[in-house]
Amino acid sequence: MKYTEEHEWLRVEDDVVVVGITDHAAEQLGDLVFVELPEEGRMVVKDEEVVVIESVKAASDIMAPVDGEIVEVNEALVDNPALVNEDATGNGWFFKMKLEDLSVLDDMMDEDAYIKFIG
Amino acid sequence: MAMGDLQQTALHDLHVEAGAKMVPFAGYSMPVQYPLGVMKEHLHCRAEAGLFDVSHMGQVRLRARSGQAGDGALALERLVPVDLLGLAEGRQRYGMFTNDEGGLRDDLMIANMGDHLFVVVNAACKADDIAHMRSHLSDDCEIEELDDRALLALQGPAAEDVLSSLVPDVRAMRFMDVIAVDTLFGPLTISRSGYTGEDGFEVSVPNAAAPDLARALLAHDAVAWIGLGARDSLRLEAGLCLYGNDIDATTTPVEAALTWAIQKARRAGGAREGGFPGADIVLAQMADGAARRRVGLRPEGRAPVRAGVVLFDSESGGQEVGTVTSGAYGPSIEAPMSMGYVPTPLASPGTTLYAELRGRRHPVTVVEMPFRPATFKR
């Protein structure tokens, strides 16, 4: 699993990358009450806002961690945003991306680096 | 403000012990949530009983210098549009301090304790409120801030069973009754009221005994601490105003849809008509209507429409017609809910307006409040 400074995790499954937010991020956000997902097939660039989430506290955006195509979104979150709080790194995933080149993940933090990053 | 400059309530150590996340609020370090989290705290309060530390609020005793309770009531009536002479001993009423423009300086609870009035005001306004009362009422009343007392709210369907195990007298109380009672925890002042739409109590307790009382309540399985986060979604589901958001110095009781709190005796033609700051404006609005009104709003879909969001009368183009003053997701109604001000012609339930959210307009419907019916024991 790889991590970004925006508290997203990325996991390679076959030829796609699954993206979600970390347990740490989910805890900081509080209970999620609303998730708006991007269209499948949308081409996105790194740092583009692709998901809107609202917690009991506030609204936030989730940005594309890398360039690529959104190939699948987790529709279950629309009816049950709490999945993110219950299982942020499993059933609480947000979207899957197809990348030109998986090597962009090599420079990202691994778990040890991320744990150090959040202190 | 650094956390070090903040005041602490008598329950501070208990909050920290319970794992609360403490935040600055109205000059105090207060628990915004506990490990249970906002959503589960909210639902717990509706299902069983929630314990709230509201000791940051101002508790004030007003005693008439004449020794006649009625003189204290008449004095305070000069500052609030409420019938206090008609408030029976052992009863409580909601009220508000008005300003000369008919706006609201604060909202408050007023109880007739027989030989004095017991007043609870908002934390952020308490210094101003006390100065206001002292400057207008000191000739007739002794005004004492009870800063040696904490305030705990116990709210929810199990509140009566829990509190009556410590104070049996509370079983006989009805909504808005108030009693003073001597207990193991010292002299308590208990009202059957709150800020959640649930049956429940607010208990004024000496600071020194407050931690023991809180622990005795928390010893019941039904009781859990509830933070400011869930307090906000609970009060919003109940359709109750948050001072500073939904009402302020620029909103009149008529605009704020609070005229139910102005009893007949203080209205036009009443026994003690007017006689409070801004009465001419408030009574004129009661007769002729106000240009805008506070309403409940139900957004379509799941996205919360929060404070500050602008309302339009049309899905595209059109006019900006109002602003949302509070908005959140309602865990019990399982839907988003908001309140805000709209022009009176658009204030009828069923009216569709449009909230602009992230550059897109979302339909919202004007609805009656509360969003969730209250469960008071009347």
Tab-separated table of C-alpha atoms in Angstrom:
chain	number	residue	atom	x	y	z
A	1	MET	CA	0.000	0.000	0.000
A	2	LYS	CA	1.218	3.526	-0.857
A	3	TYR	CA	0.223	6.800	0.789
A	4	THR	CA	0.001	10.487	-0.144
A	5	GLU	CA	0.443	13.589	2.000
A	6	GLU	CA	-3.289	14.172	1.391
A	7	HIS	CA	-3.942	11.043	3.505
A	8	GLU	CA	-5.019	8.845	0.627
A	9	TRP	CA	-3.977	5.227	0.229
A	10	LEU	CA	-3.351	3.490	-3.097
A	11	ARG	CA	-3.365	-0.263	-3.602
A	12	VAL	CA	-2.487	-1.978	-6.865
A	13	GLU	CA	-4.963	-4.690	-7.821
A	14	ASP	CA	-4.084	-6.317	-11.147
A	15	ASP	CA	-3.728	-3.402	-13.569
A	16	VAL	CA	-5.780	-0.844	-11.621
A	17	VAL	CA	-5.089	1.257	-8.535
A	18	VAL	CA	-7.712	1.360	-5.766
A	19	VAL	CA	-7.879	4.688	-3.892
A	20	GLY	CA	-9.308	5.529	-0.479
A	21	ILE	CA	-8.559	7.658	2.561
A	22	THR	CA	-6.573	6.456	5.558
A	23	ASP	CA	-7.992	5.489	8.950
A	24	HIS	CA	-6.211	8.547	10.314
A	25	ALA	CA	-8.017	10.824	7.817
A	26	ALA	CA	-11.388	9.171	8.472
A	27	GLU	CA	-10.955	9.667	12.194
A	28	GLN	CA	-10.006	13.329	11.741
A	29	LEU	CA	-13.005	13.957	9.463
A	30	GLY	CA	-15.528	12.340	11.791
A	31	ASP	CA	-18.640	10.452	10.681
A	32	LEU	CA	-19.206	10.814	6.927
A	33	VAL	CA	-22.767	11.688	5.891
A	34	PHE	CA	-22.419	12.417	2.166
A	35	VAL	CA	-20.227	11.231	-0.687
A	36	GLU	CA	-20.333	12.511	-4.284
A	37	LEU	CA	-18.385	10.298	-6.687
A	38	PRO	CA	-16.970	11.107	-10.149
A	39	GLU	CA	-18.274	9.660	-13.404
A	40	GLU	CA	-16.706	6.392	-14.489
A	41	GLY	CA	-14.515	6.926	-17.546
A	42	ARG	CA	-13.443	10.435	-16.520
A	43	MET	CA	-9.816	11.325	-17.259
A	44	VAL	CA	-8.280	13.173	-14.326
A	45	VAL	CA	-4.974	14.826	-13.562
A	46	LYS	CA	-3.083	14.754	-10.264
A	47	ASP	CA	-4.576	17.098	-7.610
A	48	GLU	CA	-7.857	17.495	-9.513
A	49	GLU	CA	-10.852	17.405	-7.144
A	50	VAL	CA	-12.701	14.182	-7.900
A	51	VAL	CA	-14.764	13.343	-4.821
A	52	VAL	CA	-16.759	15.585	-2.469
A	53	ILE	CA	-17.287	14.282	1.034
A	54	GLU	CA	-19.188	15.793	3.921
A	55	SER	CA	-18.723	14.697	7.491
A	56	VAL	CA	-20.774	15.709	10.494
A	57	LYS	CA	-18.283	18.570	10.787
A	58	ALA	CA	-17.527	19.933	7.309
A	59	ALA	CA	-17.162	19.425	3.580
A	60	SER	CA	-13.851	18.334	2.038
A	61	ASP	CA	-12.518	17.305	-1.351
A	62	ILE	CA	-10.553	14.252	-2.305
A	63	MET	CA	-8.059	14.854	-5.072
A	64	ALA	CA	-6.803	12.502	-7.733
A	65	PRO	CA	-3.476	11.209	-6.372
A	66	VAL	CA	-2.073	10.654	-9.872
A	67	ASP	CA	-2.995	11.195	-13.553
A	68	GLY	CA	-5.253	8.537	-15.008
A	69	GLU	CA	-8.761	7.315	-15.823
A	70	ILE	CA	-11.483	6.674	-13.242
A	71	VAL	CA	-12.608	3.171	-14.199
A	72	GLU	CA	-14.861	2.289	-11.276
A	73	VAL	CA	-16.431	4.065	-8.279
A	74	ASN	CA	-17.732	2.593	-5.012
A	75	GLU	CA	-21.475	3.234	-5.403
A	76	ALA	CA	-22.144	1.655	-2.007
A	77	LEU	CA	-20.769	4.822	-0.385
A	78	VAL	CA	-23.557	6.982	-1.782
A	79	ASP	CA	-26.188	5.229	0.341
A	80	ASN	CA	-23.863	4.364	3.189
A	81	PRO	CA	-21.054	6.918	3.653
A	82	ALA	CA	-20.383	5.394	7.083
A	83	LEU	CA	-18.538	2.550	5.318
A	84	VAL	CA	-15.554	4.913	5.150
A	85	ASN	CA	-15.470	5.289	8.941
A	86	GLU	CA	-16.073	1.580	9.509
A	87	ASP	CA	-13.521	0.217	7.041
A	88	ALA	CA	-11.485	3.017	5.451
A	89	THR	CA	-8.886	0.740	3.847
A	90	GLY	CA	-11.331	-1.990	2.777
A	91	ASN	CA	-15.034	-1.556	1.926
A	92	GLY	CA	-14.638	2.206	2.272
A	93	TRP	CA	-12.592	2.606	-0.959
A	94	PHE	CA	-13.623	5.510	-3.226
A	95	PHE	CA	-12.565	4.775	-6.801
A	96	LYS	CA	-10.309	2.688	-9.040
A	97	MET	CA	-7.958	4.275	-11.567
A	98	LYS	CA	-6.140	3.033	-14.637
A	99	LEU	CA	-2.677	4.567	-14.937
A	100	GLU	CA	-0.384	4.960	-17.922
A	101	ASP	CA	2.559	3.930	-15.869
A	102	LEU	CA	2.453	2.353	-12.401
A	103	SER	CA	5.991	3.506	-11.657
A	104	VAL	CA	4.633	6.903	-10.450
A	105	LEU	CA	3.734	5.026	-7.268
A	106	ASP	CA	7.372	4.230	-6.546
A	107	ASP	CA	8.069	7.705	-5.123
A	108	MET	CA	5.090	7.632	-2.730
A	109	MET	CA	5.302	6.928	0.985
A	110	ASP	CA	5.107	3.353	2.194
A	111	GLU	CA	3.333	2.494	5.441
A	112	ASP	CA	6.341	3.213	7.669
A	113	ALA	CA	6.921	6.587	6.022
A	114	TYR	CA	3.213	7.493	6.336
A	115	ILE	CA	3.107	6.566	10.028
A	116	LYS	CA	6.137	8.797	10.519
A	117	PHE	CA	4.427	11.534	8.454
A	118	ILE	CA	1.315	11.637	10.680
A	119	GLY	CA	3.486	11.539	13.781
B	1	MET	CA	-6.924	31.791	21.334
B	2	ALA	CA	-4.424	29.383	22.864
B	3	MET	CA	-5.943	26.550	24.882
B	4	GLY	CA	-4.029	27.917	27.888
B	5	ASP	CA	-6.122	31.105	27.929
B	6	LEU	CA	-9.376	29.179	28.061
B	7	GLN	CA	-11.539	28.719	31.109
B	8	GLN	CA	-12.364	25.222	32.266
B	9	THR	CA	-15.586	23.918	33.761
B	10	ALA	CA	-15.690	21.859	36.954
B	11	LEU	CA	-16.092	18.755	34.742
B	12	HIS	CA	-12.948	19.358	32.667
B	13	ASP	CA	-10.916	16.499	34.135
B	14	LEU	CA	-13.811	14.079	33.595
B	15	HIS	CA	-14.000	15.023	29.914
B	16	VAL	CA	-10.285	14.441	29.455
B	17	GLU	CA	-10.568	11.140	31.341
B	18	ALA	CA	-13.445	10.126	29.035
B	19	GLY	CA	-11.236	10.771	25.980
B	20	ALA	CA	-13.047	13.901	24.809
B	21	LYS	CA	-11.694	16.065	22.036
B	22	MET	CA	-11.560	19.505	23.655
B	23	VAL	CA	-12.021	22.669	21.572
B	24	PRO	CA	-12.254	26.393	22.350
B	25	PHE	CA	-15.892	27.473	22.606
B	26	ALA	CA	-17.089	30.848	23.949
B	27	GLY	CA	-13.875	31.266	25.937
B	28	TYR	CA	-14.017	27.777	27.449
B	29	SER	CA	-12.272	24.536	26.677
B	30	MET	CA	-15.264	22.305	25.891
B	31	PRO	CA	-15.777	18.716	24.668
B	32	VAL	CA	-16.851	18.702	21.000
B	33	GLN	CA	-17.019	14.900	20.885
B	34	TYR	CA	-16.088	11.787	22.809
B	35	PRO	CA	-14.689	8.512	21.412
B	36	LEU	CA	-18.255	7.405	20.490
B	37	GLY	CA	-18.319	10.139	17.796
B	38	VAL	CA	-20.931	12.740	16.856
B	39	MET	CA	-23.321	10.423	15.023
B	40	LYS	CA	-23.471	7.695	17.682
B	41	GLU	CA	-23.647	10.275	20.493
B	42	HIS	CA	-26.655	11.847	18.804
B	43	LEU	CA	-28.423	8.498	18.378
B	44	HIS	CA	-27.541	7.433	21.924
B	45	CYS	CA	-29.193	10.548	23.348
B	46	ARG	CA	-32.400	9.808	21.401
B	47	ALA	CA	-32.383	6.092	22.345
B	48	GLU	CA	-31.248	6.231	26.001
B	49	ALA	CA	-29.804	9.244	27.808
B	50	GLY	CA	-27.104	11.792	27.034
B	51	LEU	CA	-25.149	13.788	29.590
B	52	PHE	CA	-24.033	17.277	28.553
B	53	ASP	CA	-21.718	19.650	30.381
B	54	VAL	CA	-23.252	23.080	29.801
B	55	SER	CA	-21.458	24.769	32.698
B	56	HIS	CA	-20.110	27.425	30.320
B	57	MET	CA	-23.595	28.939	30.257
B	58	GLY	CA	-24.330	31.798	32.636
B	59	GLN	CA	-26.459	31.132	35.712
B	60	VAL	CA	-27.866	34.240	37.354
B	61	ARG	CA	-30.093	34.868	40.381
B	62	LEU	CA	-32.344	37.924	40.388
B	63	ARG	CA	-33.794	38.888	43.749
B	64	ALA	CA	-36.151	41.847	44.213
B	65	ARG	CA	-34.816	44.295	46.809
B	66	SER	CA	-38.393	44.782	48.047
B	67	GLY	CA	-38.587	41.106	48.983
B	68	GLN	CA	-41.703	40.810	46.785
B	69	ALA	CA	-41.199	38.175	44.054
B	70	GLY	CA	-43.588	40.044	41.728
B	71	ASP	CA	-41.319	43.089	41.767
B	72	GLY	CA	-38.455	41.001	40.357
B	73	ALA	CA	-40.738	39.697	37.606
B	74	LEU	CA	-41.923	43.198	36.713
B	75	ALA	CA	-38.335	44.481	36.667
B	76	LEU	CA	-37.089	41.791	34.289
B	77	GLU	CA	-40.149	42.350	32.076
B	78	ARG	CA	-38.528	45.714	31.187
B	79	LEU	CA	-35.847	43.761	29.273
B	80	VAL	CA	-37.750	40.741	27.877
B	81	PRO	CA	-41.106	40.517	26.037
B	82	VAL	CA	-42.218	37.611	28.221
B	83	ASP	CA	-45.104	37.498	30.735
B	84	LEU	CA	-43.122	36.945	33.934
B	85	LEU	CA	-45.768	38.194	36.363
B	86	GLY	CA	-47.908	35.358	35.029
B	87	LEU	CA	-45.122	32.793	35.458
B	88	ALA	CA	-46.165	30.541	38.339
B	89	GLU	CA	-43.734	29.567	41.075
B	90	GLY	CA	-41.868	26.399	40.073
B	91	ARG	CA	-42.279	27.077	36.353
B	92	GLN	CA	-39.843	28.104	33.624
B	93	ARG	CA	-40.232	30.082	30.389
B	94	TYR	CA	-38.131	30.709	27.292
B	95	GLY	CA	-37.409	34.358	26.582
B	96	MET	CA	-35.072	36.801	24.905
B	97	PHE	CA	-33.376	40.099	25.672
B	98	THR	CA	-34.344	42.564	22.931
B	99	ASN	CA	-32.419	45.649	21.789
B	100	ASP	CA	-33.827	49.070	20.821
B	101	GLU	CA	-34.257	47.924	17.217
B	102	GLY	CA	-36.261	44.881	18.290
B	103	GLY	CA	-33.286	42.584	17.594
B	104	LEU	CA	-32.143	39.889	19.988
B	105	ARG	CA	-29.263	40.462	22.412
B	106	ASP	CA	-29.540	36.847	23.622
B	107	ASP	CA	-32.084	34.147	24.339
B	108	LEU	CA	-32.500	32.731	27.827
B	109	MET	CA	-34.484	30.554	30.227
B	110	ILE	CA	-36.233	32.191	33.174
B	111	ALA	CA	-37.542	30.258	36.190
B	112	ASN	CA	-39.697	31.507	39.066
B	113	MET	CA	-38.108	30.070	42.224
B	114	GLY	CA	-40.529	31.843	44.595
B	115	ASP	CA	-38.163	34.250	46.339
B	116	HIS	CA	-36.053	34.876	43.222
B	117	LEU	CA	-35.818	34.390	39.467
B	118	PHE	CA	-33.250	31.897	38.161
B	119	VAL	CA	-31.956	32.833	34.719
B	120	VAL	CA	-29.737	30.821	32.342
B	121	VAL	CA	-28.049	32.704	29.473
B	122	ASN	CA	-25.671	31.785	26.653
B	123	ALA	CA	-21.952	31.526	27.399
B	124	ALA	CA	-20.841	33.934	24.675
B	125	CYS	CA	-23.319	36.601	25.835
B	126	LYS	CA	-23.206	36.180	29.604
B	127	ALA	CA	-20.870	39.071	30.453
B	128	ASP	CA	-22.961	41.455	28.311
B	129	ASP	CA	-26.234	40.070	29.650
B	130	ILE	CA	-25.169	40.505	33.267
B	131	ALA	CA	-23.913	44.049	32.601
B	132	HIS	CA	-27.212	44.794	30.806
B	133	MET	CA	-29.286	43.514	33.741
B	134	ARG	CA	-27.114	45.358	36.265
B	135	SER	CA	-27.376	48.655	34.375
B	136	HIS	CA	-31.179	48.459	34.023
B	137	LEU	CA	-32.352	46.502	37.046
B	138	SER	CA	-29.958	47.271	39.917
B	139	ASP	CA	-32.339	49.770	41.538
B	140	ASP	CA	-34.931	47.032	41.965
B	141	CYS	CA	-32.966	43.791	41.978
B	142	GLU	CA	-29.899	42.186	43.394
B	143	ILE	CA	-28.180	40.393	40.504
B	144	GLU	CA	-25.857	37.566	41.415
B	145	GLU	CA	-23.877	35.466	38.926
B	146	LEU	CA	-23.728	31.885	40.211
B	147	ASP	CA	-20.227	31.164	38.931
B	148	ASP	CA	-19.667	28.638	41.710
B	149	ARG	CA	-22.174	26.292	40.054
B	150	ALA	CA	-21.925	23.841	37.177
B	151	LEU	CA	-24.804	22.954	34.825
B	152	LEU	CA	-25.414	19.401	33.604
B	153	ALA	CA	-28.109	18.408	31.125
B	154	LEU	CA	-29.437	14.846	31.125
B	155	GLN	CA	-31.575	14.293	28.024
B	156	GLY	CA	-33.335	11.348	26.473
B	157	PRO	CA	-35.992	8.708	27.168
B	158	ALA	CA	-34.023	7.184	30.085
B	159	ALA	CA	-33.344	10.556	31.747
B	160	GLU	CA	-36.248	10.322	34.203
B	161	ASP	CA	-35.369	6.800	35.386
B	162	VAL	CA	-31.710	7.698	35.811
B	163	LEU	CA	-32.113	11.031	37.590
B	164	SER	CA	-34.952	9.818	39.816
B	165	SER	CA	-32.636	7.112	41.205
B	166	LEU	CA	-30.682	10.000	42.765
B	167	VAL	CA	-33.450	12.599	43.153
B	168	PRO	CA	-36.873	10.881	43.431
B	169	ASP	CA	-38.706	14.238	43.285
B	170	VAL	CA	-38.036	14.600	39.555
B	171	ARG	CA	-40.576	11.903	38.628
B	172	ALA	CA	-43.474	14.204	39.446
B	173	MET	CA	-42.142	17.072	37.307
B	174	ARG	CA	-43.701	18.071	33.982
B	175	PHE	CA	-42.053	19.831	31.032
B	176	MET	CA	-40.789	23.287	32.145
B	177	ASP	CA	-41.255	22.616	35.879
B	178	VAL	CA	-38.384	23.725	38.124
B	179	ILE	CA	-37.525	22.555	41.630
B	180	ALA	CA	-34.888	23.396	44.233
B	181	VAL	CA	-33.930	20.329	46.231
B	182	ASP	CA	-31.270	19.434	48.833
B	183	THR	CA	-29.369	16.260	47.981
B	184	LEU	CA	-26.133	14.398	48.694
B	185	PHE	CA	-24.711	16.624	45.954
B	186	GLY	CA	-25.700	19.805	47.750
B	187	PRO	CA	-28.554	22.167	46.825
B	188	LEU	CA	-29.656	21.467	43.234
B	189	THR	CA	-31.893	23.502	40.950
B	190	ILE	CA	-33.494	21.147	38.429
B	191	SER	CA	-35.646	22.055	35.425
B	192	ARG	CA	-37.436	19.583	33.194
B	193	SER	CA	-36.251	21.106	29.950
B	194	GLY	CA	-33.315	21.082	27.566
B	195	TYR	CA	-32.011	21.738	24.082
B	196	THR	CA	-32.514	18.432	22.279
B	197	GLY	CA	-36.271	17.989	21.783
B	198	GLU	CA	-36.066	15.056	24.202
B	199	ASP	CA	-37.626	14.747	27.609
B	200	GLY	CA	-34.904	15.521	30.125
B	201	PHE	CA	-33.499	17.768	32.800
B	202	GLU	CA	-30.989	20.520	33.400
B	203	VAL	CA	-29.337	20.338	36.792
B	204	SER	CA	-27.541	23.259	38.442
B	205	VAL	CA	-25.088	21.832	40.978
B	206	PRO	CA	-22.320	23.347	43.143
B	207	ASN	CA	-18.961	23.076	41.300
B	208	ALA	CA	-17.457	21.029	44.136
B	209	ALA	CA	-20.125	18.314	43.799
B	210	ALA	CA	-20.453	18.375	40.001
B	211	PRO	CA	-17.883	15.625	39.265
B	212	ASP	CA	-19.525	13.296	41.814
B	213	LEU	CA	-22.961	13.943	40.340
B	214	ALA	CA	-21.663	13.340	36.804
B	215	ARG	CA	-20.009	10.068	37.889
B	216	ALA	CA	-23.192	8.930	39.637
B	217	LEU	CA	-25.183	9.568	36.440
B	218	LEU	CA	-22.556	7.928	34.207
B	219	ALA	CA	-22.645	4.832	36.438
B	220	HIS	CA	-25.958	4.014	34.706
B	221	ASP	CA	-25.474	1.983	31.518
B	222	ALA	CA	-28.022	4.206	29.761
B	223	VAL	CA	-25.930	7.355	30.204
B	224	ALA	CA	-23.148	8.540	27.884
B	225	TRP	CA	-21.366	11.876	27.562
B	226	ILE	CA	-22.511	13.939	24.571
B	227	GLY	CA	-20.324	16.690	23.092
B	228	LEU	CA	-21.051	20.013	21.406
B	229	GLY	CA	-21.085	18.374	17.956
B	230	ALA	CA	-24.090	16.157	18.679
B	231	ARG	CA	-25.666	18.904	20.784
B	232	ASP	CA	-25.863	20.947	17.575
B	233	SER	CA	-27.498	18.247	15.429
B	234	LEU	CA	-29.903	17.374	18.271
B	235	ARG	CA	-31.074	20.974	18.710
B	236	LEU	CA	-31.368	21.477	14.960
B	237	GLU	CA	-33.588	18.382	14.554
B	238	ALA	CA	-35.693	19.901	17.339
B	239	GLY	CA	-35.941	23.171	15.365
B	240	LEU	CA	-34.288	25.166	18.156
B	241	CYS	CA	-32.286	28.329	17.467
B	242	LEU	CA	-28.574	28.698	18.115
B	243	TYR	CA	-27.832	32.241	19.254
B	244	GLY	CA	-25.217	33.820	16.966
B	245	ASN	CA	-26.299	31.619	14.018
B	246	ASP	CA	-30.075	31.606	13.728
B	247	ILE	CA	-30.824	34.646	15.861
B	248	ASP	CA	-28.739	37.709	16.666
B	249	ALA	CA	-28.893	41.481	17.218
B	250	THR	CA	-30.318	41.967	13.696
B	251	THR	CA	-33.197	39.454	13.903
B	252	THR	CA	-36.466	40.341	15.618
B	253	PRO	CA	-38.669	37.784	17.414
B	254	VAL	CA	-41.173	38.096	14.556
B	255	GLU	CA	-38.568	37.435	11.857
B	256	ALA	CA	-37.170	34.585	13.969
B	257	ALA	CA	-40.648	32.977	14.309
B	258	LEU	CA	-40.420	33.224	18.102
B	259	THR	CA	-43.626	35.156	18.765
B	260	TRP	CA	-44.998	32.098	20.625
B	261	ALA	CA	-42.654	33.232	23.432
B	262	ILE	CA	-44.431	36.600	23.693
B	263	GLN	CA	-47.518	35.942	25.786
B	264	LYS	CA	-50.813	37.811	25.498
B	265	ALA	CA	-50.083	40.144	28.439
B	266	ARG	CA	-47.155	41.701	26.549
B	267	ARG	CA	-48.826	41.915	23.130
B	268	ALA	CA	-50.910	44.771	21.725
B	269	GLY	CA	-53.988	45.161	23.902
B	270	GLY	CA	-52.467	43.053	26.697
B	271	ALA	CA	-52.368	44.016	30.387
B	272	ARG	CA	-48.708	45.053	30.161
B	273	GLU	CA	-48.414	45.739	26.437
B	274	GLY	CA	-44.877	46.400	25.198
B	275	GLY	CA	-42.552	47.937	27.747
B	276	PHE	CA	-39.411	46.108	26.532
B	277	PRO	CA	-36.618	47.502	24.304
B	278	GLY	CA	-37.727	47.766	20.664
B	279	ALA	CA	-41.364	47.038	21.599
B	280	ASP	CA	-42.721	49.508	19.024
B	281	ILE	CA	-40.941	47.674	16.219
B	282	VAL	CA	-41.770	44.172	17.479
B	283	LEU	CA	-45.462	44.944	18.078
B	284	ALA	CA	-45.745	46.659	14.675
B	285	GLN	CA	-44.253	43.575	13.007
B	286	MET	CA	-46.668	41.357	14.947
B	287	ALA	CA	-49.541	43.420	13.538
B	288	ASP	CA	-48.288	43.941	9.976
B	289	GLY	CA	-45.854	41.061	9.463
B	290	ALA	CA	-42.100	41.178	8.915
B	291	ALA	CA	-40.359	41.165	5.551
B	292	ARG	CA	-38.520	37.907	6.246
B	293	ARG	CA	-38.968	34.834	8.352
B	294	ARG	CA	-36.928	31.966	9.774
B	295	VAL	CA	-37.996	28.663	8.224
B	296	GLY	CA	-37.023	25.025	8.181
B	297	LEU	CA	-35.537	23.681	4.948
B	298	ARG	CA	-35.213	20.098	3.712
B	299	PRO	CA	-32.571	19.697	0.999
B	300	GLU	CA	-33.132	17.057	-1.685
B	301	GLY	CA	-30.588	14.241	-1.576
B	302	ARG	CA	-28.044	13.652	1.177
B	303	ALA	CA	-25.718	16.665	0.982
B	304	PRO	CA	-25.934	18.920	4.052
B	305	VAL	CA	-26.660	22.587	3.257
B	306	ARG	CA	-24.737	24.452	5.925
B	307	ALA	CA	-24.688	27.929	7.457
B	308	GLY	CA	-23.800	30.675	4.985
B	309	VAL	CA	-25.152	28.921	1.882
B	310	VAL	CA	-27.136	31.339	-0.292
B	311	LEU	CA	-30.724	30.582	-1.378
B	312	PHE	CA	-32.178	31.474	-4.777
B	313	ASP	CA	-35.753	31.528	-6.088
B	314	SER	CA	-34.893	29.739	-9.309
B	315	GLU	CA	-32.793	26.812	-10.500
B	316	SER	CA	-30.761	29.146	-12.752
B	317	GLY	CA	-30.506	32.923	-12.783
B	318	GLY	CA	-33.229	34.435	-10.611
B	319	GLN	CA	-32.797	36.338	-7.386
B	320	GLU	CA	-30.778	35.715	-4.264
B	321	VAL	CA	-33.572	35.488	-1.674
B	322	GLY	CA	-32.063	34.280	1.582
B	323	THR	CA	-29.314	32.594	3.548
B	324	VAL	CA	-28.999	29.385	5.515
B	325	THR	CA	-28.136	30.031	9.192
B	326	SER	CA	-27.734	26.411	10.379
B	327	GLY	CA	-27.442	23.170	8.490
B	328	ALA	CA	-26.341	19.641	9.186
B	329	TYR	CA	-27.127	16.006	8.560
B	330	GLY	CA	-29.815	14.804	10.969
B	331	PRO	CA	-28.803	11.354	12.251
B	332	SER	CA	-32.323	10.571	13.569
B	333	ILE	CA	-34.238	11.812	10.525
B	334	GLU	CA	-31.522	10.276	8.299
B	335	ALA	CA	-31.536	13.310	6.046
B	336	PRO	CA	-29.982	16.757	5.829
B	337	MET	CA	-31.829	19.672	7.426
B	338	SER	CA	-31.292	23.413	7.523
B	339	MET	CA	-32.844	26.584	8.808
B	340	GLY	CA	-32.538	30.026	7.347
B	341	TYR	CA	-34.240	33.312	6.547
B	342	VAL	CA	-36.398	33.845	3.460
B	343	PRO	CA	-38.799	36.610	2.335
B	344	THR	CA	-42.181	36.072	4.021
B	345	PRO	CA	-43.978	35.397	0.685
B	346	LEU	CA	-41.588	32.425	0.206
B	347	ALA	CA	-41.931	31.149	3.777
B	348	SER	CA	-44.940	28.837	3.264
B	349	PRO	CA	-44.290	25.125	3.740
B	350	GLY	CA	-43.976	23.391	0.401
B	351	THR	CA	-42.192	26.295	-1.299
B	352	THR	CA	-39.198	25.131	-3.352
B	353	LEU	CA	-36.020	27.221	-3.208
B	354	TYR	CA	-32.518	26.521	-4.493
B	355	ALA	CA	-29.351	26.350	-2.392
B	356	GLU	CA	-26.115	27.077	-4.214
B	357	LEU	CA	-23.581	24.439	-3.250
B	358	ARG	CA	-20.186	24.089	-4.952
B	359	GLY	CA	-21.437	26.142	-7.899
B	360	ARG	CA	-24.597	24.061	-8.432
B	361	ARG	CA	-28.150	24.789	-7.296
B	362	HIS	CA	-29.865	22.115	-5.252
B	363	PRO	CA	-33.599	22.168	-4.520
B	364	VAL	CA	-34.617	22.684	-0.897
B	365	THR	CA	-38.196	22.649	0.383
B	366	VAL	CA	-39.572	24.946	3.084
B	367	VAL	CA	-40.971	22.730	5.865
B	368	GLU	CA	-42.553	23.062	9.296
B	369	MET	CA	-40.242	22.557	12.256
B	370	PRO	CA	-39.290	20.644	14.307
B	371	PHE	CA	-37.735	18.196	11.855
B	372	ARG	CA	-38.257	15.530	14.470
B	373	PRO	CA	-41.250	15.764	16.866
B	374	ALA	CA	-40.352	16.557	20.476
B	375	THR	CA	-40.942	13.931	23.185
B	376	PHE	CA	-41.508	16.243	26.156
B	377	LYS	CA	-43.475	15.014	29.186
B	378	ARG	CA	-46.237	17.604	29.285
